[in-house]
CSV table of C-alpha atoms in Angstrom, one decimal:
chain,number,residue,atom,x,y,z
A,1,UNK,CA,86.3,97.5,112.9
A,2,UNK,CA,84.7,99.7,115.4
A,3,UNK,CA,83.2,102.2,113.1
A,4,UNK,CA,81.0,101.4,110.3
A,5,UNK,CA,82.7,101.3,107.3
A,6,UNK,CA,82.9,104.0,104.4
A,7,UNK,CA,84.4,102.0,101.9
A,8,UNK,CA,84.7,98.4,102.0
A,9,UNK,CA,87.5,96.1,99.8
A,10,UNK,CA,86.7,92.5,99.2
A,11,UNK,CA,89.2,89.9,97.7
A,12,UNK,CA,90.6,93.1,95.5
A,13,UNK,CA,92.8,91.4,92.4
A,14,UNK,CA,94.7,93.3,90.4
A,15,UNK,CA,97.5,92.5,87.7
A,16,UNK,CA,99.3,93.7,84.6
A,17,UNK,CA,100.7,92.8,81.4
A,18,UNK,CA,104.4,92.5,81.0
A,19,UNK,CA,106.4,91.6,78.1
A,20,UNK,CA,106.8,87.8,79.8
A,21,UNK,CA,103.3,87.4,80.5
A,22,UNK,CA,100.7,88.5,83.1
A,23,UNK,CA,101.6,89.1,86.9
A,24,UNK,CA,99.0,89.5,89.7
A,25,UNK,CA,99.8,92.5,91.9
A,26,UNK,CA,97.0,92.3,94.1
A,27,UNK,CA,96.1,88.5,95.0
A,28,UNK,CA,92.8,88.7,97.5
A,29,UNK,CA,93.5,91.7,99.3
A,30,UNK,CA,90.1,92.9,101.7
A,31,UNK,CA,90.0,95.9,104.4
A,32,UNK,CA,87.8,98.0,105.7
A,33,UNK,CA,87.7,102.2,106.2
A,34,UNK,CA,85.6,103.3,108.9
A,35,UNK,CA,84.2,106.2,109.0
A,36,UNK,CA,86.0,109.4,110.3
A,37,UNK,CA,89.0,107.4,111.1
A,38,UNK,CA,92.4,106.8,109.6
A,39,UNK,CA,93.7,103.4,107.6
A,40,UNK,CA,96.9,102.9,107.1
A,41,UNK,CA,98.6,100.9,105.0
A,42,UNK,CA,102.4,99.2,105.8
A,43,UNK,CA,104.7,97.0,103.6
A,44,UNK,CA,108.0,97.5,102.1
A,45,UNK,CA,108.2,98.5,98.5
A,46,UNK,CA,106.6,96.6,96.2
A,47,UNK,CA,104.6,94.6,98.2
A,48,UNK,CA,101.5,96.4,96.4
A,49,UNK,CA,100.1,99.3,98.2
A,50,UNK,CA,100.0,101.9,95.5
A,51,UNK,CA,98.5,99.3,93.5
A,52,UNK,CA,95.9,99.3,95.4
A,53,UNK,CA,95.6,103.0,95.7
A,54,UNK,CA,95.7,103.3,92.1
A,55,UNK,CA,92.7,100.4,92.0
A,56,UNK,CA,90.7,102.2,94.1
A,57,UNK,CA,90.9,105.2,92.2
A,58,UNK,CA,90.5,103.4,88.9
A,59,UNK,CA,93.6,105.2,88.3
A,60,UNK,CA,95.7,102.0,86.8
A,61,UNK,CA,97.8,102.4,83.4
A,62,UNK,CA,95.9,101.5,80.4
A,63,UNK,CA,95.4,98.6,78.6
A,64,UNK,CA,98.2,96.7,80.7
A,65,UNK,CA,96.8,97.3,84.6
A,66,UNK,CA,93.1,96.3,85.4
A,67,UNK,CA,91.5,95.0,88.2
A,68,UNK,CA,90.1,91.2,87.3
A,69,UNK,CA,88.6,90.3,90.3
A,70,UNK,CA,86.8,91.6,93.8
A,71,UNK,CA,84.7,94.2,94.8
A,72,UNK,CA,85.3,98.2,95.8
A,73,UNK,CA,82.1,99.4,97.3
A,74,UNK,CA,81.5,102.4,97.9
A,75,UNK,CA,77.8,104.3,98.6
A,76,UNK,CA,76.3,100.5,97.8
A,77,UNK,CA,78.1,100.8,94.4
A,78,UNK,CA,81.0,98.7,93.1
A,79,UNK,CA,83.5,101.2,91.6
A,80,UNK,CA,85.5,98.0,89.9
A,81,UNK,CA,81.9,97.8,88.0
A,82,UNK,CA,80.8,101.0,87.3
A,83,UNK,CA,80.3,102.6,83.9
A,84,UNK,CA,83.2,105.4,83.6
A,85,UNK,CA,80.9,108.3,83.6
A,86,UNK,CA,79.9,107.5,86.6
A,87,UNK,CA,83.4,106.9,88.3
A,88,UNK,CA,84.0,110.6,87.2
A,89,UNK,CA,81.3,111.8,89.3
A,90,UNK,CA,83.2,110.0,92.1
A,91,UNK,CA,86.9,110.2,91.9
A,92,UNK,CA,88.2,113.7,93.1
A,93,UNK,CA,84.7,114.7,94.4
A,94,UNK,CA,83.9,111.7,96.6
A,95,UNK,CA,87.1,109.8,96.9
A,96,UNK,CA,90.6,111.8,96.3
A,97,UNK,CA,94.0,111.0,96.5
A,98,UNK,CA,97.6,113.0,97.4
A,99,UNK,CA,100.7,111.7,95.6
A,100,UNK,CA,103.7,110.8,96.6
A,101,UNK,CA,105.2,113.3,94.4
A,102,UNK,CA,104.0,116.6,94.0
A,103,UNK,CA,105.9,117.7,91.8
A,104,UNK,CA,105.3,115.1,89.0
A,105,UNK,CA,101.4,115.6,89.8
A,106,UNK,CA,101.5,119.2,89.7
A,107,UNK,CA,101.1,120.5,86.3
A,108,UNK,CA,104.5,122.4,85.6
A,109,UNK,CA,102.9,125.3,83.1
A,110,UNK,CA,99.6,126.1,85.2
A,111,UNK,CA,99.4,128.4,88.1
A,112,UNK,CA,98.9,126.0,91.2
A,113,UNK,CA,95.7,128.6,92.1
A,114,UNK,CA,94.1,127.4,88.4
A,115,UNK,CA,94.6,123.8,89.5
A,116,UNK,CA,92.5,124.0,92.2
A,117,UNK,CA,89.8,125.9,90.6
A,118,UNK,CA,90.0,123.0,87.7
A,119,UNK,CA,88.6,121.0,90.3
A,120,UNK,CA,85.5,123.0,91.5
A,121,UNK,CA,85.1,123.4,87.2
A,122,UNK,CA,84.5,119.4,87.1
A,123,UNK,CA,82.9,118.8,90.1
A,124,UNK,CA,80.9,121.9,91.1
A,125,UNK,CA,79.2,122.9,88.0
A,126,UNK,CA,76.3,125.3,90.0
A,127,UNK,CA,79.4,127.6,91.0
A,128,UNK,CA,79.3,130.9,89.3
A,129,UNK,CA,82.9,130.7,87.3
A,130,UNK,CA,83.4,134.0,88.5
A,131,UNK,CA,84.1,132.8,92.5
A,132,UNK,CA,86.8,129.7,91.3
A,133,UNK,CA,89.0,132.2,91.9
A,134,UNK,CA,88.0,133.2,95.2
A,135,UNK,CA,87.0,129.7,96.5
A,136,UNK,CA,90.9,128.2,95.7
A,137,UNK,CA,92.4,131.2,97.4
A,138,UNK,CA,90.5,130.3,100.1
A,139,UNK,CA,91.4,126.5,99.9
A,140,UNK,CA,95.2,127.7,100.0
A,141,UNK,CA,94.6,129.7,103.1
A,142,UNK,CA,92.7,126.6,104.9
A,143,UNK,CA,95.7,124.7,104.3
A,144,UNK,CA,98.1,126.9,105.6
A,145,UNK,CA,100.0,128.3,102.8
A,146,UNK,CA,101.1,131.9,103.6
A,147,UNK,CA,99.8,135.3,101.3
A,148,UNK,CA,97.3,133.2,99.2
A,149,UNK,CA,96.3,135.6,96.8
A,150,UNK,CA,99.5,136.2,95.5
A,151,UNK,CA,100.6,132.2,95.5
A,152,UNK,CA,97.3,131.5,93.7
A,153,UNK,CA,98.9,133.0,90.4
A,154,UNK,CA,102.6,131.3,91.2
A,155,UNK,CA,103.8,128.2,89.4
A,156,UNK,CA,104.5,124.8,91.0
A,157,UNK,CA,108.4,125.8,90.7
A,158,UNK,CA,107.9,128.7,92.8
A,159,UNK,CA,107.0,127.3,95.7
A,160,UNK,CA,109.1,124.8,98.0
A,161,UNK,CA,107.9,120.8,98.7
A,162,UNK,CA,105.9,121.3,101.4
A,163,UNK,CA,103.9,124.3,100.4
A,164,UNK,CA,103.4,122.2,97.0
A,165,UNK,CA,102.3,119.6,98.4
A,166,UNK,CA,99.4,121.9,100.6
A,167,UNK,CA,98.8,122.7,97.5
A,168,UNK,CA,98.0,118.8,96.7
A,169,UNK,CA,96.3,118.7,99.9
A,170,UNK,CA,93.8,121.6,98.3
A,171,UNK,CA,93.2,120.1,95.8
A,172,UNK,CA,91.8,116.8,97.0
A,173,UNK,CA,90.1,118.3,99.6
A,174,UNK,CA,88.3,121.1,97.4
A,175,UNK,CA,85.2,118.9,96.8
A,176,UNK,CA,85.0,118.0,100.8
A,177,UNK,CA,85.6,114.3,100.2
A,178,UNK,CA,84.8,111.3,102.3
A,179,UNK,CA,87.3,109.4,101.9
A,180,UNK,CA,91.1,111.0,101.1
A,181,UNK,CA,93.8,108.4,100.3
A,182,UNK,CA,97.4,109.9,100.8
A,183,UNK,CA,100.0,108.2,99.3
A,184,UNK,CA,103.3,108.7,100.9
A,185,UNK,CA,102.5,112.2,101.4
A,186,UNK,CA,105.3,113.2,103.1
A,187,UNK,CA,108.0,111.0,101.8
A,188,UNK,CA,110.2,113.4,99.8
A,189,UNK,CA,110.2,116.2,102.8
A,190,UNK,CA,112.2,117.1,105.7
A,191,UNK,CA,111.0,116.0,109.2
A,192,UNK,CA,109.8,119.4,110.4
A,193,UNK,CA,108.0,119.7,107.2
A,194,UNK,CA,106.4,116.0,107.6
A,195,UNK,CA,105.6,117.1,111.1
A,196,UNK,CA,103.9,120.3,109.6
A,197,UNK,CA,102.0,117.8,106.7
A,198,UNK,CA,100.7,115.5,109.4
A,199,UNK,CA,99.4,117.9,111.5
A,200,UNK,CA,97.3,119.8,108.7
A,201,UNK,CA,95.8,116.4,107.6
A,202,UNK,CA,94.7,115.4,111.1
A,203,UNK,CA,93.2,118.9,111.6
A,204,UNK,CA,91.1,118.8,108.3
A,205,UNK,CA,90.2,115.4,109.3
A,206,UNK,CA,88.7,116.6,112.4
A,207,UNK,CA,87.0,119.8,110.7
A,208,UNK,CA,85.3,117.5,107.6
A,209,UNK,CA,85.2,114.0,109.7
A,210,UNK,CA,86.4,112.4,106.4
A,211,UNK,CA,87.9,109.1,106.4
A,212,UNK,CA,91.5,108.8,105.2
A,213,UNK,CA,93.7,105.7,103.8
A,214,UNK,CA,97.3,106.6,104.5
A,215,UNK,CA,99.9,104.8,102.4
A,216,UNK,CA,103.1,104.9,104.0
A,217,UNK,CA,106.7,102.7,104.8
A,218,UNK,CA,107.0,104.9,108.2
A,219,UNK,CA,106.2,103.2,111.5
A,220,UNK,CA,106.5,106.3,113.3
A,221,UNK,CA,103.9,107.9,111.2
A,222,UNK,CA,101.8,104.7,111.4
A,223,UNK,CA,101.9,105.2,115.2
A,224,UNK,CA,100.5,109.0,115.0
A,225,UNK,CA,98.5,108.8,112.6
A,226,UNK,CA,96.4,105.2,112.3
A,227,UNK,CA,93.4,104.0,114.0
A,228,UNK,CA,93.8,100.8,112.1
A,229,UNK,CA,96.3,99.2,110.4
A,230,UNK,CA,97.1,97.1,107.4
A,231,UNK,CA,100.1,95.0,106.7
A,232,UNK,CA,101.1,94.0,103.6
A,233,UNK,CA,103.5,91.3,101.9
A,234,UNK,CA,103.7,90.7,98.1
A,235,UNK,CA,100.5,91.6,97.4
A,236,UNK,CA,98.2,90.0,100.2
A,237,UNK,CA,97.1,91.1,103.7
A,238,UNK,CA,99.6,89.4,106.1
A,239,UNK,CA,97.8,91.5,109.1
A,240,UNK,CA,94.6,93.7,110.3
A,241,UNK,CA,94.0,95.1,113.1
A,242,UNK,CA,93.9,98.4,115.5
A,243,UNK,CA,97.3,100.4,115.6
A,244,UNK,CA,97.3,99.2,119.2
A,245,UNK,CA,97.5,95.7,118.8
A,246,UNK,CA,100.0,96.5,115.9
A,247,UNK,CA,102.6,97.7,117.6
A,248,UNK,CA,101.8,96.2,121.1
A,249,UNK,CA,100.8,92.1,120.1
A,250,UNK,CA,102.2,92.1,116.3
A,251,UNK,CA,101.0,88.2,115.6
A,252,UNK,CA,101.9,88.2,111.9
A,253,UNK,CA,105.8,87.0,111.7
A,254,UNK,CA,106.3,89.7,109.1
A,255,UNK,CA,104.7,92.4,111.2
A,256,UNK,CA,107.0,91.6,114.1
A,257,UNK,CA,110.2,91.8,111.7
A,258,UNK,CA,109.6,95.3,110.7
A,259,UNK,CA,108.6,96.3,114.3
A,260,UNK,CA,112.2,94.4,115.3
A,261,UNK,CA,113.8,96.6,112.7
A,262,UNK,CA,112.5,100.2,114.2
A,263,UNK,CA,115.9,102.3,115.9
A,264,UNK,CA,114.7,102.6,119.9
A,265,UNK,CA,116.3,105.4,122.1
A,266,UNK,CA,116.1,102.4,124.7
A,267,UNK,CA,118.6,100.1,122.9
A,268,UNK,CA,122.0,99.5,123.1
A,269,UNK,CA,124.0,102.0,121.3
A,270,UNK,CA,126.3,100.9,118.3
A,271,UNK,CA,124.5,97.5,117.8
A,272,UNK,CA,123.6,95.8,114.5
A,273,UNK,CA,119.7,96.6,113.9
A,274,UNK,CA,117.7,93.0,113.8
A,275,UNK,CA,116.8,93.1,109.7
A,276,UNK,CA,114.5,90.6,107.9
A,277,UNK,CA,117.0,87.7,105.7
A,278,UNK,CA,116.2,87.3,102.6
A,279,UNK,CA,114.3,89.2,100.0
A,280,UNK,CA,110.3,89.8,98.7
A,281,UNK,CA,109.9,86.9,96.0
A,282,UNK,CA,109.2,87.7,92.3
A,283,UNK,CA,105.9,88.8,91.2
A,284,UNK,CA,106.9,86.6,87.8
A,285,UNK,CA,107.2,83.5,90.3
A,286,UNK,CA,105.1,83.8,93.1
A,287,UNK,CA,105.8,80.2,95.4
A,288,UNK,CA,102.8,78.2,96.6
A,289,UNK,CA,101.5,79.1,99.8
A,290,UNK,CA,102.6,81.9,102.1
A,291,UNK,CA,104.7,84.2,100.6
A,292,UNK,CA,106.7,85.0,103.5
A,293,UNK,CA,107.6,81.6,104.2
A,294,UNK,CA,111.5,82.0,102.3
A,295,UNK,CA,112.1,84.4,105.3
A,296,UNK,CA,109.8,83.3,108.1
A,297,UNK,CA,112.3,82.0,111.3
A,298,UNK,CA,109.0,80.1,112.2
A,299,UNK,CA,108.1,78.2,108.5
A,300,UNK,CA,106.9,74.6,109.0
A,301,UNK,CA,105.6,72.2,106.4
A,302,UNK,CA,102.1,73.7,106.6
A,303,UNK,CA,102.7,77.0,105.3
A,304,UNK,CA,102.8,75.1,101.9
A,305,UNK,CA,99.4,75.8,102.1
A,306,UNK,CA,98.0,79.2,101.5
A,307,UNK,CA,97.0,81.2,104.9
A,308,UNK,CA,93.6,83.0,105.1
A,309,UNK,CA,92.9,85.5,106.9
A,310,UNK,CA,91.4,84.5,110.2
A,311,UNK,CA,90.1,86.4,113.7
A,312,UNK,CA,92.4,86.5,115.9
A,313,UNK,CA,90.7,88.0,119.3
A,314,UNK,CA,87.3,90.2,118.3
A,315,UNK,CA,89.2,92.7,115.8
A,316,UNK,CA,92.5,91.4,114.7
A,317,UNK,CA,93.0,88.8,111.7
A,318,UNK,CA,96.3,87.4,110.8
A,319,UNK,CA,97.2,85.7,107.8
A,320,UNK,CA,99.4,82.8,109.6
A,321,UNK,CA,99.1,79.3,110.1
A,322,UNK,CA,101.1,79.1,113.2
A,323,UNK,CA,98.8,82.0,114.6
A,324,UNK,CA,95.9,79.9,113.5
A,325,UNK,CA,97.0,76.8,115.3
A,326,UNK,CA,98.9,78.8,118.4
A,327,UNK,CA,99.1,82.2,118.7
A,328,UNK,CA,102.7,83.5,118.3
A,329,UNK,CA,104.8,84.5,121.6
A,330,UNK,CA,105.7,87.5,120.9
A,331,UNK,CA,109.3,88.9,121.5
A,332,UNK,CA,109.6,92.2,122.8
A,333,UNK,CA,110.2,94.6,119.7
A,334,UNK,CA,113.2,95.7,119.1
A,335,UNK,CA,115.3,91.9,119.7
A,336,UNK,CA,116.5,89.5,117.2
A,337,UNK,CA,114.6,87.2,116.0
C-alpha cells in the first residue's frame, strides 16, 4: 500500500452456526485501507465479502455469527475486542456502512429526514435538538436530493431507488466518517442512476478525504472507482494489489477468469463468453488446500497444500503456488483459457 493505512485486517475468521454444525466464512482473510483512497472488494457471491463487511461493523446475526479469530484495528484499537459500549461510539460515527438494499434498511414508518437526524441524536449529543432538523435537510441537499425540506418529512416509499439510497448515503456520512464501507451500493439501480451514485461518492470522498471499502461484483465499477483491489474466493484472499496491476497483470488464476469473462466492444461479435467450469465448493466441505483448485486450468499436485499469500513485485500478493514458483503468463483478457 502506498498510503498509510486507516484500518488494517489481519487473519480476519469468521463463522456461523448451522443446524449441521459450524462453517467458517472467513478463513484468514487480511487487507489494508489506506487513507483517502478507495478498497474494493471482488468475488462472486458467496465467496464472503459481506461477511466481512458485516465483521467489521460488528454487525453479524446473533448468537449464530461471531468473529473467532484475527484482528480489526482501528485508531490502535481492536474492534473484534472491544467492550460493546465502546463499538457504539465507533460504528456509524467513525466507521459507516451503505446497504445493498435501501429499502430493507430504510425504516418503512419513519420520515427518511428523522432517520438522519436519529443519527446526529446518537452520535452528536452537544447538538441543540432543535438544529437535527436543519442539519439533515442540509445532509439531503449535500447529497443531491432535489427540494430537501419537503423530502425531509416524506417516507422511504415516496421516493424512488436512487434518491433512497442518497438518502443511505446521508446517513452514513452525517457523522463525517473515516472510513465508509458501501456494500453493493448500486446494485438494484439503473445504469444512469449507478453512474449518478458513483459520482456523488467520489465527490464526498474528495470533500471529507475519507477512506471507503467498496463491496461490489462489477468490474466496471472496480475500474472507476478502486485504488486497490481485493479478490476474493470462498472466503480467503486469492489476490491484492493496485486496480492497475488488477486488470493489466491479473496473476491469481481466479482473477484472470473473471477478467476473461468481462463483454469487450473489441471482441468478436456473437461468440460464446470464456466462463469459469465448475462451481464455488461448499462452505459445509471446504477441500484441503486451495480452494480454487476444482476449477483452476493450471492445478498441479502442490496446490494440495494451502497457498499464502506472498509478494509478488513491491505491492502485489497472490495467493498461488504456481505464481510462487513462476509467475503466471498471462493471457490477454478477454480469451479462453
Amino acid at each position: 500500500m502506498t498510503s498509510e493505512p486507516i484500518l488494517s485486517v489481519r487473519n480476519l475468521k469468521t463463522e456461523f452456526e448451522v443446524e449441521s454444525g459450524v462453517v467458517q466464512v472467513l478463513d484468514g482473510v487480511s487487507f489494508d485501507v489506506p487513507k483517502g483512497k478507495t478498497l474494493g472488494i471482488v468475488g462472486e457471491s458467496g465467496c464472503g465479502k459481506s461477511v466481512t463487511a458485516s465483521s467489521i461493523m460488528g454487525l453479524l446475526p446473533r448468537p449464530y455469527g461471531r468473529v473467532n479469530g484475527g484482528e480489526i484495528l482501528y485508531d490502535g484499537q481492536d474492534l473484534a475486542k472491544i467492550p460493546k459500549e465502546e463499538f457504539y461510539k465507533v460504528r456509524g460515527n467513525r466507521i459507516s456502512m451503505i446497504f445493498q438494499e435501501p429499502m430493507t434498511a430504510l425504516n418503512p414508518v419513519q420520515p427518511v429526514g428523522k432517520q438522519i437526524a436519529e443519527v446526529f441524536k446518537l452520535h452528536k449529543p452537544n447538538i441543540a435538538k432543535e438544529d437535527y432538523r436543519t442539519l439533515s435537510i442540509e445532509m439531503l441537499a449535500k447529497v443531491g436530493i432535489p427540494e430537501p425540506e419537503r423530502r425531509y418529512d416524506e417516507f422511504p416509499h415516496q421516493l424512488s431507488g436512487g434518491m433512497r439510497q442518497r438518502v443511505m448515503i446521508a446517513i452514513a456520512l452525517a457523522c463525517e466518517p473515516d472510513v465508509l464501507i458501501a456494500d453493493e451500493p448500486t446494485t438494484a439501480l439503473d445504469v444512469t442512476i449507478q453512474a449518478q451514485i458513483l459520482e456523488l461518492m467520489q465527490k464526498l470522498q474528495d470533500e471529507n478525504g475519507m477512506s471507503i471499502i467498496f463491496i461490489t461484483h462489477d468490474l466496471g465499477v472496480v475500474a472507476e472507482m478502486c485504488d486497490e483491489v481485493v479478490v476474493m474466493y470462498a472466503g480467503r484472499v486469492a489476490e491484492q494489489a493496485s486496480v492497475f496491476d488488477i486488470f493489466e497483470k491479473p496473476q491469481h488464476p481466479y482473477t484472470q477468469g473473471l477478467l476473461a469473462s468481462i463483454p469487450r466492444l473489441d471482441g468478436t461479435p456473437k461468440t460464446v463468453l470464456p466462463t469459469i467450469a465448475g462451481q464455488v465448493p461448499s462452505l459445509m466441505d471446504m477441500p484441503p488446500g486451495c480452494r480454487y483448485a476444482s476449477r483452476c486450468p493450471n492445478v498441479t499436485e502442490q496446490c494440495k497444500a494451502t497457498p499464502e499469500l506472498q509478494f509478488y513485485g513491491k505491492e502485489h500478493q497472490v495467493a498461488c503456488w504456481l505464481v510462487e514458483s513462476n509467475p503466471v503468463q498471462v493471457a490477454a483478457v478477454g480469451e479462453a483459457q
